[in-house]
Amino acid sequence: MSAITPAENPELWSFLDRLQPGEVLAGTVAAIEPFGVFVALDEGPGHPLFPGVGFIGIPELSWLRFEEASDVVEVGQRVACEFLQFDTWNGEARLSLRAMQPDPFQAFADRVAAGQVLDGKVTKLVPFGVFVQVADGIEGLLHLREFAGEPVGSPEDVVHVGDPIRVVVTETDRVRRRVSLSQREVPAGPR
């Protein structure tokens, strides 16, 4: 596919060119694809190639983890999105649905400090450690070197997905949206 030019569709180009980043646009979900969601904007013209002139990429659908875009939206659903940028190649408005929702990570970082003990659940094993869900939609990394007791060679040696686990927050990185966890620093005593 080649780029859409202003000469080919002046009405579309004019509409997109006057949008400002941060502007809120409303529309209807027109199609869900594996790579994102097309939105037919209320005040925009039709698109010559796509089901809608608005497009929400997968990362911009939600702050929370999901498997498929259809877990977040459905065709025909009304949405309000923040305009991010004018994609001049595809002739579409890049949108963010998640920008319209509070960031759960920032709320978590506001209420949880380094040194705080949390009960969580192991969600994923990786060669260098495990991910632990410590709040709704919030996961932190428990690195292999941070397991309590004897050195751990592989996470499968000590935990499994779904296991409850007690951890302490060692760092919350607001910019990179990461939580670092430790078991070595969890105070001894009953749960």
GROMACS .gro file of C-alpha atoms in nm:
model
  191
    1MET     CA    1   0.000   0.000   0.000
    2SER     CA    2   0.127   0.346  -0.078
    3ALA     CA    3   0.084   0.658   0.132
    4ILE     CA    4  -0.237   0.855   0.111
    5THR     CA    5  -0.161   1.203  -0.021
    6PRO     CA    6  -0.342   1.534   0.038
    7ALA     CA    7  -0.429   1.547  -0.334
    8GLU     CA    8  -0.602   1.206  -0.323
    9ASN     CA    9  -0.828   1.292  -0.030
   10PRO     CA   10  -0.821   1.663   0.063
   11GLU     CA   11  -1.119   1.638   0.305
   12LEU     CA   12  -0.950   1.364   0.508
   13TRP     CA   13  -0.614   1.542   0.506
   14SER     CA   14  -0.769   1.873   0.613
   15PHE     CA   15  -0.959   1.706   0.900
   16LEU     CA   16  -0.650   1.523   1.031
   17ASP     CA   17  -0.421   1.822   0.989
   18ARG     CA   18  -0.628   2.042   1.221
   19LEU     CA   19  -0.638   1.791   1.511
   20GLN     CA   20  -0.429   1.879   1.817
   21PRO     CA   21  -0.245   1.626   2.042
   22GLY     CA   22  -0.446   1.575   2.360
   23GLU     CA   23  -0.777   1.653   2.191
   24VAL     CA   24  -1.057   1.410   2.281
   25LEU     CA   25  -1.232   1.244   1.987
   26ALA     CA   26  -1.543   1.027   2.004
   27GLY     CA   27  -1.650   0.753   1.771
   28THR     CA   28  -1.759   0.395   1.724
   29VAL     CA   29  -1.535   0.089   1.706
   30ALA     CA   30  -1.558  -0.012   1.340
   31ALA     CA   31  -1.321  -0.311   1.326
   32ILE     CA   32  -1.089  -0.509   1.552
   33GLU     CA   33  -0.768  -0.646   1.401
   34PRO     CA   34  -0.474  -0.832   1.561
   35PHE     CA   35  -0.265  -0.513   1.531
   36GLY     CA   36  -0.523  -0.264   1.662
   37VAL     CA   37  -0.869  -0.116   1.646
   38PHE     CA   38  -1.024   0.108   1.380
   39VAL     CA   39  -1.261   0.380   1.499
   40ALA     CA   40  -1.516   0.563   1.284
   41LEU     CA   41  -1.490   0.914   1.427
   42ASP     CA   42  -1.813   1.111   1.481
   43GLU     CA   43  -1.687   1.433   1.326
   44GLY     CA   44  -1.441   1.292   1.077
   45PRO     CA   45  -1.479   1.188   0.716
   46GLY     CA   46  -1.470   0.827   0.607
   47HIS     CA   47  -1.138   0.667   0.521
   48PRO     CA   48  -1.076   0.553   0.161
   49LEU     CA   49  -0.910   0.224   0.266
   50PHE     CA   50  -0.978   0.149   0.633
   51PRO     CA   51  -1.301   0.091   0.829
   52GLY     CA   52  -1.235   0.412   1.026
   53VAL     CA   53  -1.016   0.720   1.019
   54GLY     CA   54  -0.916   0.666   1.384
   55PHE     CA   55  -0.676   0.390   1.489
   56ILE     CA   56  -0.588   0.262   1.837
   57GLY     CA   57  -0.270   0.052   1.849
   58ILE     CA   58  -0.268  -0.245   2.087
   59PRO     CA   59  -0.050  -0.075   2.355
   60GLU     CA   60  -0.290   0.221   2.367
   61LEU     CA   61  -0.602   0.017   2.443
   62SER     CA   62  -0.560  -0.034   2.818
   63TRP     CA   63  -0.323   0.004   3.111
   64LEU     CA   64  -0.411  -0.350   3.218
   65ARG     CA   65  -0.282  -0.668   3.058
   66PHE     CA   66  -0.517  -0.839   2.812
   67GLU     CA   67  -0.496  -1.121   2.560
   68GLU     CA   68  -0.687  -0.978   2.264
   69ALA     CA   69  -0.824  -0.637   2.168
   70SER     CA   70  -1.175  -0.786   2.189
   71ASP     CA   71  -1.115  -0.826   2.565
   72VAL     CA   72  -1.116  -0.443   2.586
   73VAL     CA   73  -1.357  -0.323   2.315
   74GLU     CA   74  -1.616  -0.464   2.078
   75VAL     CA   75  -1.735  -0.362   1.733
   76GLY     CA   76  -2.013  -0.106   1.764
   77GLN     CA   77  -1.895   0.019   2.105
   78ARG     CA   78  -1.884   0.397   2.159
   79VAL     CA   79  -1.541   0.523   2.270
   80ALA     CA   80  -1.378   0.853   2.361
   81CYS     CA   81  -1.005   0.863   2.289
   82GLU     CA   82  -0.717   1.106   2.312
   83PHE     CA   83  -0.565   1.211   1.981
   84LEU     CA   84  -0.193   1.131   1.977
   85GLN     CA   85  -0.075   1.216   1.627
   86PHE     CA   86  -0.158   1.239   1.258
   87ASP     CA   87  -0.021   0.933   1.080
   88THR     CA   88   0.058   1.094   0.744
   89TRP     CA   89   0.151   0.763   0.579
   90ASN     CA   90  -0.179   0.587   0.648
   91GLY     CA   91  -0.390   0.901   0.663
   92GLU     CA   92  -0.534   0.823   1.005
   93ALA     CA   93  -0.567   0.968   1.353
   94ARG     CA   94  -0.359   0.769   1.604
   95LEU     CA   95  -0.562   0.744   1.923
   96SER     CA   96  -0.526   0.631   2.284
   97LEU     CA   97  -0.812   0.478   2.481
   98ARG     CA   98  -0.594   0.417   2.787
   99ALA     CA   99  -0.509   0.789   2.812
  100MET     CA  100  -0.873   0.842   2.911
  101GLN     CA  101  -0.830   0.621   3.219
  102PRO     CA  102  -0.625   0.676   3.534
  103ASP     CA  103  -0.291   0.495   3.527
  104PRO     CA  104  -0.316   0.217   3.790
  105PHE     CA  105   0.062   0.204   3.816
  106GLN     CA  106   0.087   0.566   3.930
  107ALA     CA  107  -0.190   0.509   4.187
  108PHE     CA  108  -0.001   0.201   4.312
  109ALA     CA  109   0.325   0.400   4.334
  110ASP     CA  110   0.144   0.670   4.534
  111ARG     CA  111   0.031   0.426   4.802
  112VAL     CA  112   0.316   0.171   4.815
  113ALA     CA  113   0.665   0.258   4.937
  114ALA     CA  114   0.997   0.074   4.928
  115GLY     CA  115   1.013  -0.162   5.225
  116GLN     CA  116   0.642  -0.241   5.221
  117VAL     CA  117   0.554  -0.611   5.247
  118LEU     CA  118   0.291  -0.738   5.004
  119ASP     CA  119   0.120  -1.069   4.942
  120GLY     CA  120   0.104  -1.158   4.575
  121LYS     CA  121   0.065  -1.438   4.323
  122VAL     CA  122   0.325  -1.573   4.080
  123THR     CA  123   0.205  -1.495   3.726
  124LYS     CA  124   0.500  -1.582   3.505
  125LEU     CA  125   0.833  -1.767   3.527
  126VAL     CA  126   1.129  -1.632   3.327
  127PRO     CA  127   1.492  -1.751   3.325
  128PHE     CA  128   1.603  -1.462   3.549
  129GLY     CA  129   1.316  -1.470   3.802
  130VAL     CA  130   0.939  -1.451   3.836
  131PHE     CA  131   0.670  -1.191   3.790
  132VAL     CA  132   0.439  -1.144   4.086
  133GLN     CA  133   0.098  -0.975   4.077
  134VAL     CA  134   0.102  -0.745   4.380
  135ALA     CA  135  -0.216  -0.546   4.302
  136ASP     CA  136  -0.488  -0.546   4.038
  137GLY     CA  137  -0.307  -0.497   3.708
  138ILE     CA  138   0.032  -0.446   3.876
  139GLU     CA  139   0.316  -0.697   3.849
  140GLY     CA  140   0.665  -0.675   3.987
  141LEU     CA  141   0.984  -0.869   3.920
  142LEU     CA  142   1.133  -1.097   4.184
  143HIS     CA  143   1.482  -1.161   4.047
  144LEU     CA  144   1.649  -1.498   4.115
  145ARG     CA  145   1.906  -1.331   4.340
  146GLU     CA  146   1.623  -1.191   4.556
  147PHE     CA  147   1.471  -1.527   4.654
  148ALA     CA  148   1.500  -1.609   5.024
  149GLY     CA  149   1.726  -1.892   5.143
  150GLU     CA  150   1.970  -2.085   4.930
  151PRO     CA  151   2.072  -1.950   4.587
  152VAL     CA  152   1.818  -2.040   4.319
  153GLY     CA  153   1.929  -2.168   3.978
  154SER     CA  154   1.588  -2.175   3.816
  155PRO     CA  155   1.253  -2.034   3.931
  156GLU     CA  156   1.086  -2.371   3.867
  157ASP     CA  157   1.295  -2.509   4.156
  158VAL     CA  158   1.099  -2.303   4.411
  159VAL     CA  159   0.771  -2.167   4.269
  160HIS     CA  160   0.501  -2.229   4.011
  161VAL     CA  161   0.255  -2.002   3.831
  162GLY     CA  162  -0.037  -1.937   4.064
  163ASP     CA  163   0.159  -1.982   4.388
  164PRO     CA  164   0.093  -1.725   4.661
  165ILE     CA  165   0.411  -1.545   4.763
  166ARG     CA  166   0.509  -1.279   5.016
  167VAL     CA  167   0.748  -1.011   4.891
  168VAL     CA  168   0.881  -0.671   4.985
  169VAL     CA  169   0.895  -0.377   4.745
  170THR     CA  170   1.256  -0.267   4.695
  171GLU     CA  171   1.196  -0.006   4.422
  172THR     CA  172   0.916   0.153   4.224
  173ASP     CA  173   1.025   0.315   3.898
  174ARG     CA  174   0.745   0.549   3.785
  175VAL     CA  175   0.909   0.636   3.453
  176ARG     CA  176   0.973   0.279   3.334
  177ARG     CA  177   0.664   0.152   3.520
  178ARG     CA  178   0.854  -0.123   3.702
  179VAL     CA  179   0.834  -0.267   4.052
  180SER     CA  180   1.134  -0.454   4.194
  181LEU     CA  181   1.067  -0.713   4.462
  182SER     CA  182   1.264  -0.920   4.712
  183GLN     CA  183   1.197  -1.214   4.941
  184ARG     CA  184   1.527  -1.177   5.123
  185GLU     CA  185   1.407  -0.859   5.290
  186VAL     CA  186   1.068  -0.996   5.406
  187PRO     CA  187   1.063  -0.991   5.788
  188ALA     CA  188   1.042  -1.335   5.949
  189GLY     CA  189   0.719  -1.421   6.120
  190PRO     CA  190   0.366  -1.544   6.055
  191ARG     CA  191   0.179  -1.440   5.743
   0.00000   0.00000   0.00000
